[in-house]
Amino acid sequence: MRISELAETTGVPVHTLKYYLREGLLMPGEATSRTRSEYGAEHVERVRLVRALVEHGGVGIAGVHSILAALTAPPPSRHELLGVAHCALPTPGDQGPVSEEVTALVADLGWPVWPEAPALRALSAAVSAARDAGVELSPDSLRRYASAMTEVAAVDLDVALAAESPAAAMHTVVVGTVMVDPVLVALRRLAQESVSARRS
Amino acid sequence: MRISELAETTGVPVHTLKYYLREGLLMPGEATSRTRSEYGAEHVERVRLVRALVEHGGVGIAGVHSILAALTAPPPSRHELLGVAHCALPTPGDQGPVSEEVTALVADLGWPVWPEAPALRALSAAVSAARDAGVELSPDSLRRYASAMTEVAAVDLDVALAAESPAAAMHTVVVGTVMVDPVLVALRRLAQESVSARRS
């Protein structure tokens, strides 16, 4: 198909497709003349992925590049999958240090996590930002949130391990981690409403 | 204190404080001369809240205005709290329709939620965006995610209901809903790592 048809199929305007091409987020089509290229099913799939990451996942261009690099070079074992995925994923607030409170929480939970995990720094920043905004999170509240997120993670891994190939598993882990966050945010608001209605 | 001291205390630069003043996000200080105003503890608290919402909560200026309006006019009953909070909160992706799949999920869960809840539209958009990005969420996966988020919501409401006054409860619901999202996102990544390590 031509670029105009690729735009029509994916719902992404031609000027955005050209931007994706310039940024290297979309692989070039097969040149059929000096001004025309032919695009196929793999281009449709790539455009849908990039658009979803950028528009709905809130991922920046650098983050999309890391994710695409991780997807095109699947790691040898499924065990390493998550590490590669988490390093490719943008983690807001991962610039600061790991707080004592977060170190204590993880030790208390007995979670075997890499001490350099970006999410430990992101968690420290998020807890401290919540406190600055007047929301005090007690160790007990944090433990209960952690327990609920363990169930979420169990679903994440069940879905990823059910994937047919390591490449498909990688796709599920990387893309699923980013794209399911907004699903969880929306579910949390609905669950608040539901729990509140039942209690009152 | 003077504006320079307010900047020092909160760590927010003077030019940002002036921006907050212009946008009406920070109430004016008490004028002590034609060029000088005096700021107090309530200004420190407000600056911390606004900065947390904007920088860490990803809330836009319009969203901060709605949140501040909700905080300064607490609703009469705690039961109404959540409705007011959810309407003030920015909900990404709440422009589209509610999908049949989300309607079926909520009916299946037996969740008593308002059919016009912005989160229903946001959930529909998020599930569809995940699917466009190649992440298929089965009804079973969605049910398991929903069950985990019910536990999160129970913590949210316990914390909010423990607040001393309706105003404090409102603050906890509104600010806590926004500021705890990044905490949950970080905990999810750590929980994935922990669950994966235990399974392998």
mmCIF file of C-alpha atoms in Angstrom:
data_model
loop_
_atom_site.group_PDB
_atom_site.id
_atom_site.type_symbol
_atom_site.label_atom_id
_atom_site.label_comp_id
_atom_site.label_asym_id
_atom_site.label_seq_id
_atom_site.Cartn_x
_atom_site.Cartn_y
_atom_site.Cartn_z
ATOM 1 C CA MET A 1 0.000 0.000 0.000
ATOM 2 C CA ARG A 2 1.044 3.631 -0.471
ATOM 3 C CA ILE A 3 1.669 6.027 2.409
ATOM 4 C CA SER A 4 -1.789 7.579 1.981
ATOM 5 C CA GLU A 5 -3.338 4.120 2.376
ATOM 6 C CA LEU A 6 -1.134 3.412 5.402
ATOM 7 C CA ALA A 7 -2.523 6.646 6.885
ATOM 8 C CA GLU A 8 -6.065 5.588 6.116
ATOM 9 C CA THR A 9 -5.629 2.076 7.540
ATOM 10 C CA THR A 10 -4.024 3.225 10.793
ATOM 11 C CA GLY A 11 -5.841 6.521 11.256
ATOM 12 C CA VAL A 12 -2.461 8.285 11.609
ATOM 13 C CA PRO A 13 -2.077 11.346 9.316
ATOM 14 C CA VAL A 14 0.556 11.262 6.542
ATOM 15 C CA HIS A 15 2.576 14.099 8.122
ATOM 16 C CA THR A 16 2.823 12.102 11.360
ATOM 17 C CA LEU A 17 3.902 8.997 9.410
ATOM 18 C CA LYS A 18 6.632 11.099 7.747
ATOM 19 C CA TYR A 19 7.689 12.268 11.192
ATOM 20 C CA TYR A 20 7.899 8.631 12.384
ATOM 21 C CA LEU A 21 10.002 7.812 9.275
ATOM 22 C CA ARG A 22 12.373 10.756 9.884
ATOM 23 C CA GLU A 23 12.764 9.790 13.557
ATOM 24 C CA GLY A 24 13.494 6.171 12.617
ATOM 25 C CA LEU A 25 10.433 4.918 14.529
ATOM 26 C CA LEU A 26 8.974 3.475 11.318
ATOM 27 C CA MET A 27 11.095 1.433 8.935
ATOM 28 C CA PRO A 28 11.200 2.733 5.341
ATOM 29 C CA GLY A 29 8.865 1.164 2.801
ATOM 30 C CA GLU A 30 10.101 -0.580 -0.331
ATOM 31 C CA ALA A 31 10.920 2.104 -2.916
ATOM 32 C CA THR A 32 8.956 1.454 -6.125
ATOM 33 C CA SER A 33 9.913 4.718 -7.834
ATOM 34 C CA ARG A 34 11.866 7.821 -6.943
ATOM 35 C CA THR A 35 8.908 9.339 -5.066
ATOM 36 C CA ARG A 36 6.869 6.328 -4.084
ATOM 37 C CA SER A 37 7.269 3.552 -1.507
ATOM 38 C CA GLU A 38 5.236 0.474 -0.780
ATOM 39 C CA TYR A 39 4.211 -0.370 2.787
ATOM 40 C CA GLY A 40 2.961 -3.664 4.194
ATOM 41 C CA ALA A 41 1.398 -5.348 7.204
ATOM 42 C CA GLU A 42 4.535 -4.925 9.343
ATOM 43 C CA HIS A 43 4.308 -1.160 8.818
ATOM 44 C CA VAL A 44 0.674 -1.128 9.937
ATOM 45 C CA GLU A 45 1.637 -3.039 13.078
ATOM 46 C CA ARG A 46 4.584 -0.750 13.821
ATOM 47 C CA VAL A 47 2.530 2.437 13.337
ATOM 48 C CA ARG A 48 -0.150 1.139 15.724
ATOM 49 C CA LEU A 49 2.493 0.292 18.328
ATOM 50 C CA VAL A 50 4.280 3.653 18.084
ATOM 51 C CA ARG A 51 1.051 5.623 18.192
ATOM 52 C CA ALA A 52 -0.183 3.671 21.218
ATOM 53 C CA LEU A 53 3.102 4.204 23.082
ATOM 54 C CA VAL A 54 3.273 7.922 22.282
ATOM 55 C CA GLU A 55 -0.382 8.904 22.544
ATOM 56 C CA HIS A 56 -1.685 6.605 25.235
ATOM 57 C CA GLY A 57 1.406 5.341 27.037
ATOM 58 C CA GLY A 58 2.872 8.840 27.429
ATOM 59 C CA VAL A 59 6.247 7.539 26.214
ATOM 60 C CA GLY A 60 8.697 10.064 24.716
ATOM 61 C CA ILE A 61 10.585 9.542 21.460
ATOM 62 C CA ALA A 62 13.738 8.337 23.291
ATOM 63 C CA GLY A 63 11.607 5.845 25.256
ATOM 64 C CA VAL A 64 9.996 4.541 22.043
ATOM 65 C CA HIS A 65 13.473 4.026 20.564
ATOM 66 C CA SER A 66 14.564 1.989 23.608
ATOM 67 C CA ILE A 67 11.395 -0.072 23.509
ATOM 68 C CA LEU A 68 11.740 -0.767 19.757
ATOM 69 C CA ALA A 69 15.406 -1.718 20.264
ATOM 70 C CA ALA A 70 14.426 -4.138 23.020
ATOM 71 C CA LEU A 71 11.682 -5.623 20.824
ATOM 72 C CA THR A 72 13.924 -6.175 17.808
ATOM 73 C CA ALA A 73 16.704 -7.809 19.851
ATOM 74 C CA PRO A 74 14.993 -10.289 22.167
ATOM 75 C CA PRO A 75 17.195 -11.433 25.037
ATOM 76 C CA PRO A 76 18.204 -15.097 25.194
ATOM 77 C CA SER A 77 16.206 -16.182 28.243
ATOM 78 C CA ARG A 78 12.756 -15.359 29.567
ATOM 79 C CA HIS A 79 14.311 -14.729 32.943
ATOM 80 C CA GLU A 80 16.253 -11.767 31.545
ATOM 81 C CA LEU A 81 13.189 -10.414 29.752
ATOM 82 C CA LEU A 82 11.961 -8.286 32.600
ATOM 83 C CA GLY A 83 15.314 -6.676 33.309
ATOM 84 C CA VAL A 84 15.740 -5.619 29.684
ATOM 85 C CA ALA A 85 12.137 -4.438 29.556
ATOM 86 C CA HIS A 86 12.395 -2.386 32.729
ATOM 87 C CA CYS A 87 15.612 -0.732 31.576
ATOM 88 C CA ALA A 88 13.997 0.203 28.246
ATOM 89 C CA LEU A 89 10.847 1.533 29.875
ATOM 90 C CA PRO A 90 10.648 5.167 30.848
ATOM 91 C CA THR A 91 10.405 5.380 34.648
ATOM 92 C CA PRO A 92 9.394 8.873 35.769
ATOM 93 C CA GLY A 93 11.265 10.133 38.831
ATOM 94 C CA ASP A 94 14.122 7.626 38.694
ATOM 95 C CA GLN A 95 16.864 10.272 39.008
ATOM 96 C CA GLY A 96 16.985 10.594 42.790
ATOM 97 C CA PRO A 97 18.290 8.272 45.503
ATOM 98 C CA VAL A 98 16.516 5.281 47.069
ATOM 99 C CA SER A 99 15.000 6.384 50.378
ATOM 100 C CA GLU A 100 15.527 4.476 53.650
ATOM 101 C CA GLU A 101 11.790 4.032 53.898
ATOM 102 C CA VAL A 102 11.631 2.254 50.513
ATOM 103 C CA THR A 103 14.644 0.090 51.370
ATOM 104 C CA ALA A 104 12.890 -0.882 54.617
ATOM 105 C CA LEU A 105 9.606 -1.607 52.801
ATOM 106 C CA VAL A 106 11.226 -3.904 50.246
ATOM 107 C CA ALA A 107 13.204 -5.709 52.978
ATOM 108 C CA ASP A 108 10.039 -6.077 55.036
ATOM 109 C CA LEU A 109 8.166 -7.513 52.028
ATOM 110 C CA GLY A 110 11.059 -9.876 51.334
ATOM 111 C CA TRP A 111 11.002 -8.861 47.645
ATOM 112 C CA PRO A 112 14.120 -10.076 45.818
ATOM 113 C CA VAL A 113 14.697 -6.978 43.671
ATOM 114 C CA TRP A 114 17.850 -5.578 42.096
ATOM 115 C CA PRO A 115 19.135 -2.783 44.390
ATOM 116 C CA GLU A 116 19.796 -0.634 41.290
ATOM 117 C CA ALA A 117 16.252 -1.059 39.879
ATOM 118 C CA PRO A 118 15.033 2.308 38.497
ATOM 119 C CA ALA A 119 11.628 1.574 40.076
ATOM 120 C CA LEU A 120 13.171 1.778 43.587
ATOM 121 C CA ARG A 121 14.251 5.346 42.892
ATOM 122 C CA ALA A 122 10.926 6.125 41.215
ATOM 123 C CA LEU A 123 9.049 4.726 44.222
ATOM 124 C CA SER A 124 11.139 6.841 46.613
ATOM 125 C CA ALA A 125 10.410 9.977 44.567
ATOM 126 C CA ALA A 126 6.682 9.188 44.318
ATOM 127 C CA VAL A 127 6.289 8.565 48.079
ATOM 128 C CA SER A 128 8.169 11.755 48.858
ATOM 129 C CA ALA A 129 6.131 13.771 46.310
ATOM 130 C CA ALA A 130 2.888 12.437 47.838
ATOM 131 C CA ARG A 131 4.115 13.500 51.289
ATOM 132 C CA ASP A 132 5.042 16.982 49.981
ATOM 133 C CA ALA A 133 1.490 17.237 48.675
ATOM 134 C CA GLY A 134 0.136 16.386 52.136
ATOM 135 C CA VAL A 135 -0.601 12.683 51.552
ATOM 136 C CA GLU A 136 1.134 10.687 54.264
ATOM 137 C CA LEU A 137 1.577 7.019 53.322
ATOM 138 C CA SER A 138 2.040 4.868 56.406
ATOM 139 C CA PRO A 139 4.205 1.717 56.236
ATOM 140 C CA ASP A 140 0.980 -0.281 56.607
ATOM 141 C CA SER A 141 -0.712 1.487 53.645
ATOM 142 C CA LEU A 142 2.392 0.937 51.519
ATOM 143 C CA ARG A 143 2.463 -2.760 52.431
ATOM 144 C CA ARG A 144 -1.193 -3.132 51.472
ATOM 145 C CA TYR A 145 -0.631 -1.321 48.158
ATOM 146 C CA ALA A 146 2.375 -3.584 47.521
ATOM 147 C CA SER A 147 0.302 -6.676 48.198
ATOM 148 C CA ALA A 148 -2.352 -5.572 45.688
ATOM 149 C CA MET A 149 0.335 -4.849 43.085
ATOM 150 C CA THR A 150 1.724 -8.368 43.579
ATOM 151 C CA GLU A 151 -1.599 -9.664 42.265
ATOM 152 C CA VAL A 152 -1.373 -7.292 39.321
ATOM 153 C CA ALA A 153 2.164 -8.543 38.608
ATOM 154 C CA ALA A 154 0.972 -12.160 38.722
ATOM 155 C CA VAL A 155 -1.528 -11.373 35.938
ATOM 156 C CA ASP A 156 1.189 -9.519 33.985
ATOM 157 C CA LEU A 157 3.520 -12.505 34.127
ATOM 158 C CA ASP A 158 0.809 -15.070 33.352
ATOM 159 C CA VAL A 159 -0.021 -13.125 30.184
ATOM 160 C CA ALA A 160 3.663 -12.695 29.234
ATOM 161 C CA LEU A 161 4.570 -16.338 29.841
ATOM 162 C CA ALA A 162 1.593 -17.491 27.776
ATOM 163 C CA ALA A 163 3.162 -15.766 24.748
ATOM 164 C CA GLU A 164 4.188 -18.102 21.937
ATOM 165 C CA SER A 165 7.754 -16.898 21.371
ATOM 166 C CA PRO A 166 10.392 -14.982 23.368
ATOM 167 C CA ALA A 167 9.807 -12.049 20.977
ATOM 168 C CA ALA A 168 6.077 -12.128 21.696
ATOM 169 C CA ALA A 169 6.782 -12.382 25.438
ATOM 170 C CA MET A 170 9.098 -9.380 25.204
ATOM 171 C CA HIS A 171 6.401 -7.425 23.388
ATOM 172 C CA THR A 172 3.855 -8.299 26.046
ATOM 173 C CA VAL A 173 6.136 -7.365 28.942
ATOM 174 C CA VAL A 174 7.380 -4.077 27.503
ATOM 175 C CA VAL A 175 4.227 -2.865 25.820
ATOM 176 C CA GLY A 176 1.899 -4.405 28.415
ATOM 177 C CA THR A 177 3.713 -2.722 31.291
ATOM 178 C CA VAL A 178 3.295 0.702 29.705
ATOM 179 C CA MET A 179 -0.176 0.232 28.221
ATOM 180 C CA VAL A 180 -1.799 -1.453 31.222
ATOM 181 C CA ASP A 181 -0.859 1.392 33.630
ATOM 182 C CA PRO A 182 -3.742 3.584 32.340
ATOM 183 C CA VAL A 183 -6.098 0.568 32.553
ATOM 184 C CA LEU A 184 -5.175 0.184 36.238
ATOM 185 C CA VAL A 185 -5.545 3.921 36.905
ATOM 186 C CA ALA A 186 -9.090 3.868 35.469
ATOM 187 C CA LEU A 187 -9.972 0.640 37.326
ATOM 188 C CA ARG A 188 -8.746 2.182 40.590
ATOM 189 C CA ARG A 189 -11.157 5.124 40.263
ATOM 190 C CA LEU A 190 -14.070 2.806 39.473
ATOM 191 C CA ALA A 191 -13.116 0.498 42.357
ATOM 192 C CA GLN A 192 -13.024 3.502 44.729
ATOM 193 C CA GLU A 193 -16.550 4.383 43.680
ATOM 194 C CA SER A 194 -17.726 0.815 44.033
ATOM 195 C CA VAL A 195 -16.099 0.252 47.457
ATOM 196 C CA SER A 196 -17.446 3.608 48.687
ATOM 197 C CA ALA A 197 -21.001 2.823 47.511
ATOM 198 C CA ARG A 198 -20.930 -0.579 49.220
ATOM 199 C CA ARG A 199 -19.678 0.902 52.480
ATOM 200 C CA SER A 200 -22.212 3.731 52.724
ATOM 201 C CA MET B 1 8.249 35.808 54.998
ATOM 202 C CA ARG B 2 9.128 37.493 51.713
ATOM 203 C CA ILE B 3 8.749 35.814 48.306
ATOM 204 C CA SER B 4 12.481 35.018 48.225
ATOM 205 C CA GLU B 5 12.130 33.192 51.553
ATOM 206 C CA LEU B 6 9.028 31.384 50.296
ATOM 207 C CA ALA B 7 11.163 30.246 47.341
ATOM 208 C CA GLU B 8 13.921 29.082 49.671
ATOM 209 C CA THR B 9 11.553 27.234 52.020
ATOM 210 C CA THR B 10 9.687 25.402 49.254
ATOM 211 C CA GLY B 11 12.545 24.974 46.784
ATOM 212 C CA VAL B 12 10.375 26.546 44.053
ATOM 213 C CA PRO B 13 12.112 29.416 42.179
ATOM 214 C CA VAL B 14 10.724 32.954 42.518
ATOM 215 C CA HIS B 15 9.773 33.148 38.823
ATOM 216 C CA THR B 16 7.686 29.966 39.209
ATOM 217 C CA LEU B 17 6.012 31.413 42.318
ATOM 218 C CA LYS B 18 5.150 34.548 40.309
ATOM 219 C CA TYR B 19 3.694 32.307 37.617
ATOM 220 C CA TYR B 20 1.551 30.520 40.245
ATOM 221 C CA LEU B 21 0.390 33.950 41.506
ATOM 222 C CA ARG B 22 -0.505 35.142 37.987
ATOM 223 C CA GLU B 23 -2.407 31.926 37.271
ATOM 224 C CA GLY B 24 -4.320 32.225 40.550
ATOM 225 C CA LEU B 25 -2.891 28.926 41.835
ATOM 226 C CA LEU B 26 -1.299 30.710 44.796
ATOM 227 C CA MET B 27 -3.248 33.264 46.842
ATOM 228 C CA PRO B 28 -1.627 36.727 47.074
ATOM 229 C CA GLY B 29 0.445 37.537 50.153
ATOM 230 C CA GLU B 30 -0.428 40.401 52.495
ATOM 231 C CA ALA B 31 0.879 43.620 50.901
ATOM 232 C CA THR B 32 3.249 45.370 53.308
ATOM 233 C CA SER B 33 4.422 48.037 50.844
ATOM 234 C CA ARG B 34 3.870 48.849 47.199
ATOM 235 C CA THR B 35 6.438 46.253 46.077
ATOM 236 C CA ARG B 36 6.523 43.833 48.961
ATOM 237 C CA SER B 37 4.154 41.126 50.232
ATOM 238 C CA GLU B 38 4.290 38.897 53.261
ATOM 239 C CA TYR B 39 3.672 35.143 52.911
ATOM 240 C CA GLY B 40 2.824 32.615 55.613
ATOM 241 C CA ALA B 41 2.473 28.917 56.394
ATOM 242 C CA GLU B 42 -0.648 28.541 54.216
ATOM 243 C CA HIS B 43 1.370 29.751 51.229
ATOM 244 C CA VAL B 44 4.091 27.180 51.893
ATOM 245 C CA GLU B 45 1.462 24.439 52.045
ATOM 246 C CA ARG B 46 -0.235 25.627 48.855
ATOM 247 C CA VAL B 47 3.044 25.874 46.905
ATOM 248 C CA ARG B 48 3.981 22.313 47.934
ATOM 249 C CA LEU B 49 0.574 21.040 46.827
ATOM 250 C CA VAL B 50 0.630 22.825 43.462
ATOM 251 C CA ARG B 51 4.188 21.747 42.708
ATOM 252 C CA ALA B 52 3.413 18.140 43.603
ATOM 253 C CA LEU B 53 0.313 18.097 41.395
ATOM 254 C CA VAL B 54 2.041 19.730 38.426
ATOM 255 C CA GLU B 55 5.478 18.111 38.592
ATOM 256 C CA HIS B 56 4.712 14.670 39.947
ATOM 257 C CA GLY B 57 0.984 14.209 39.380
ATOM 258 C CA GLY B 58 1.174 15.322 35.747
ATOM 259 C CA VAL B 59 -1.864 17.547 36.290
ATOM 260 C CA GLY B 60 -2.347 20.520 33.932
ATOM 261 C CA ILE B 61 -3.170 24.064 35.079
ATOM 262 C CA ALA B 62 -6.913 23.581 34.443
ATOM 263 C CA GLY B 63 -6.820 20.362 36.474
ATOM 264 C CA VAL B 64 -5.040 22.113 39.366
ATOM 265 C CA HIS B 65 -7.738 24.820 39.318
ATOM 266 C CA SER B 66 -10.515 22.185 39.554
ATOM 267 C CA ILE B 67 -8.698 20.393 42.369
ATOM 268 C CA LEU B 68 -8.138 23.630 44.335
ATOM 269 C CA ALA B 69 -11.793 24.609 43.819
ATOM 270 C CA ALA B 70 -12.903 21.214 45.131
ATOM 271 C CA LEU B 71 -10.564 21.551 48.127
ATOM 272 C CA THR B 72 -11.766 25.017 49.085
ATOM 273 C CA ALA B 73 -15.460 24.104 48.839
ATOM 274 C CA PRO B 74 -15.829 20.744 50.597
ATOM 275 C CA PRO B 75 -19.085 18.978 49.815
ATOM 276 C CA PRO B 76 -21.597 18.410 52.627
ATOM 277 C CA SER B 77 -21.339 14.631 52.976
ATOM 278 C CA ARG B 78 -18.461 12.160 52.815
ATOM 279 C CA HIS B 79 -20.547 10.074 50.463
ATOM 280 C CA GLU B 80 -20.455 12.854 47.854
ATOM 281 C CA LEU B 81 -16.718 13.369 48.348
ATOM 282 C CA LEU B 82 -15.624 10.854 45.771
ATOM 283 C CA GLY B 83 -17.977 12.074 43.047
ATOM 284 C CA VAL B 84 -16.732 15.650 43.398
ATOM 285 C CA ALA B 85 -13.134 14.455 43.546
ATOM 286 C CA HIS B 86 -13.440 12.288 40.448
ATOM 287 C CA CYS B 87 -15.046 15.087 38.446
ATOM 288 C CA ALA B 88 -12.230 17.478 39.451
ATOM 289 C CA LEU B 89 -9.497 14.980 38.650
ATOM 290 C CA PRO B 90 -8.008 14.894 35.181
ATOM 291 C CA THR B 91 -8.908 11.559 33.582
ATOM 292 C CA PRO B 92 -6.855 10.940 30.433
ATOM 293 C CA GLY B 93 -8.845 9.406 27.581
ATOM 294 C CA ASP B 94 -12.313 10.203 28.905
ATOM 295 C CA GLN B 95 -13.531 11.743 25.645
ATOM 296 C CA GLY B 96 -14.665 8.608 23.854
ATOM 297 C CA PRO B 97 -17.626 6.276 24.390
ATOM 298 C CA VAL B 98 -17.948 3.453 26.933
ATOM 299 C CA SER B 99 -17.221 0.165 25.155
ATOM 300 C CA GLU B 100 -19.502 -2.864 25.355
ATOM 301 C CA GLU B 101 -16.645 -4.852 26.821
ATOM 302 C CA VAL B 102 -16.233 -2.395 29.732
ATOM 303 C CA THR B 103 -19.991 -2.312 30.327
ATOM 304 C CA ALA B 104 -19.965 -6.125 30.456
ATOM 305 C CA LEU B 105 -16.956 -6.173 32.815
ATOM 306 C CA VAL B 106 -18.539 -3.774 35.306
ATOM 307 C CA ALA B 107 -21.849 -5.676 35.192
ATOM 308 C CA ASP B 108 -19.991 -8.937 35.683
ATOM 309 C CA LEU B 109 -18.118 -7.506 38.695
ATOM 310 C CA GLY B 110 -21.377 -6.175 40.120
ATOM 311 C CA TRP B 111 -19.743 -2.765 40.675
ATOM 312 C CA PRO B 112 -22.335 -0.084 41.475
ATOM 313 C CA VAL B 113 -20.777 2.749 39.439
ATOM 314 C CA TRP B 114 -22.350 5.827 37.892
ATOM 315 C CA PRO B 115 -22.893 5.067 34.153
ATOM 316 C CA GLU B 116 -21.527 8.542 33.292
ATOM 317 C CA ALA B 117 -18.292 8.094 35.312
ATOM 318 C CA PRO B 118 -15.360 9.539 33.312
ATOM 319 C CA ALA B 119 -13.304 6.496 34.380
ATOM 320 C CA LEU B 120 -15.601 4.186 32.359
ATOM 321 C CA ARG B 121 -14.724 6.095 29.197
ATOM 322 C CA ALA B 122 -11.054 6.257 30.214
ATOM 323 C CA LEU B 123 -11.023 2.489 30.834
ATOM 324 C CA SER B 124 -12.611 1.829 27.414
ATOM 325 C CA ALA B 125 -9.964 4.015 25.725
ATOM 326 C CA ALA B 126 -7.097 2.395 27.667
ATOM 327 C CA VAL B 127 -8.205 -1.176 26.860
ATOM 328 C CA SER B 128 -8.619 -0.292 23.205
ATOM 329 C CA ALA B 129 -5.223 1.486 23.093
ATOM 330 C CA ALA B 130 -3.566 -1.573 24.652
ATOM 331 C CA ARG B 131 -5.206 -3.768 22.015
ATOM 332 C CA ASP B 132 -4.031 -1.436 19.209
ATOM 333 C CA ALA B 133 -0.516 -1.805 20.617
ATOM 334 C CA GLY B 134 -0.816 -5.592 20.418
ATOM 335 C CA VAL B 135 -1.658 -6.285 24.084
ATOM 336 C CA GLU B 136 -4.832 -8.332 24.217
ATOM 337 C CA LEU B 137 -6.545 -8.161 27.624
ATOM 338 C CA SER B 138 -8.843 -11.135 28.130
ATOM 339 C CA PRO B 139 -12.002 -10.761 30.254
ATOM 340 C CA ASP B 140 -10.279 -12.960 32.852
ATOM 341 C CA SER B 141 -7.169 -10.735 32.996
ATOM 342 C CA LEU B 142 -9.357 -7.639 33.340
ATOM 343 C CA ARG B 143 -11.340 -9.260 36.159
ATOM 344 C CA ARG B 144 -8.119 -10.130 38.002
ATOM 345 C CA TYR B 145 -6.760 -6.594 37.552
ATOM 346 C CA ALA B 146 -10.103 -5.232 38.820
ATOM 347 C CA SER B 147 -9.937 -7.452 41.885
ATOM 348 C CA ALA B 148 -6.429 -6.193 42.735
ATOM 349 C CA MET B 149 -7.558 -2.585 42.297
ATOM 350 C CA THR B 150 -10.444 -3.217 44.714
ATOM 351 C CA GLU B 151 -7.820 -3.840 47.394
ATOM 352 C CA VAL B 152 -6.028 -0.647 46.401
ATOM 353 C CA ALA B 153 -9.345 1.247 46.663
ATOM 354 C CA ALA B 154 -9.969 -0.206 50.123
ATOM 355 C CA VAL B 155 -6.654 1.279 51.307
ATOM 356 C CA ASP B 156 -7.515 4.600 49.608
ATOM 357 C CA LEU B 157 -10.849 4.822 51.417
ATOM 358 C CA ASP B 158 -9.449 3.704 54.791
ATOM 359 C CA VAL B 159 -6.913 6.522 54.607
ATOM 360 C CA ALA B 160 -9.521 9.077 53.450
ATOM 361 C CA LEU B 161 -12.086 8.104 56.086
ATOM 362 C CA ALA B 162 -9.454 8.313 58.817
ATOM 363 C CA ALA B 163 -9.063 12.032 58.019
ATOM 364 C CA GLU B 164 -10.098 14.359 60.844
ATOM 365 C CA SER B 165 -12.393 16.699 58.911
ATOM 366 C CA PRO B 166 -14.397 16.583 55.644
ATOM 367 C CA ALA B 167 -11.864 19.081 54.227
ATOM 368 C CA ALA B 168 -8.973 16.803 55.168
ATOM 369 C CA ALA B 169 -10.842 13.804 53.704
ATOM 370 C CA MET B 170 -11.391 15.736 50.463
ATOM 371 C CA HIS B 171 -7.686 16.583 50.326
ATOM 372 C CA THR B 172 -6.759 12.942 50.834
ATOM 373 C CA VAL B 173 -9.171 11.661 48.190
ATOM 374 C CA VAL B 174 -8.326 14.224 45.518
ATOM 375 C CA VAL B 175 -4.600 14.573 46.087
ATOM 376 C CA GLY B 176 -4.127 10.944 47.147
ATOM 377 C CA THR B 177 -5.812 9.642 44.005
ATOM 378 C CA VAL B 178 -3.441 11.615 41.771
ATOM 379 C CA MET B 179 -0.270 11.256 43.825
ATOM 380 C CA VAL B 180 -0.580 7.548 44.625
ATOM 381 C CA ASP B 181 -0.873 6.545 40.922
ATOM 382 C CA PRO B 182 2.939 6.888 40.429
ATOM 383 C CA VAL B 183 3.512 4.953 43.683
ATOM 384 C CA LEU B 184 1.425 2.086 42.297
ATOM 385 C CA VAL B 185 3.175 2.221 38.916
ATOM 386 C CA ALA B 186 6.578 1.870 40.631
ATOM 387 C CA LEU B 187 5.328 -0.874 42.975
ATOM 388 C CA ARG B 188 3.960 -2.797 39.975
ATOM 389 C CA ARG B 189 7.393 -2.887 38.300
ATOM 390 C CA LEU B 190 9.063 -4.038 41.530
ATOM 391 C CA ALA B 191 6.340 -6.638 42.104
ATOM 392 C CA GLN B 192 6.859 -7.958 38.547
ATOM 393 C CA GLU B 193 10.544 -8.401 39.297
ATOM 394 C CA SER B 194 9.832 -10.052 42.624
ATOM 395 C CA VAL B 195 7.162 -12.435 41.254
ATOM 396 C CA SER B 196 9.403 -13.309 38.294
ATOM 397 C CA ALA B 197 12.400 -14.043 40.555
ATOM 398 C CA ARG B 198 10.304 -16.287 42.812
ATOM 399 C CA ARG B 199 8.879 -18.219 39.864
ATOM 400 C CA SER B 200 12.163 -18.887 38.104
#
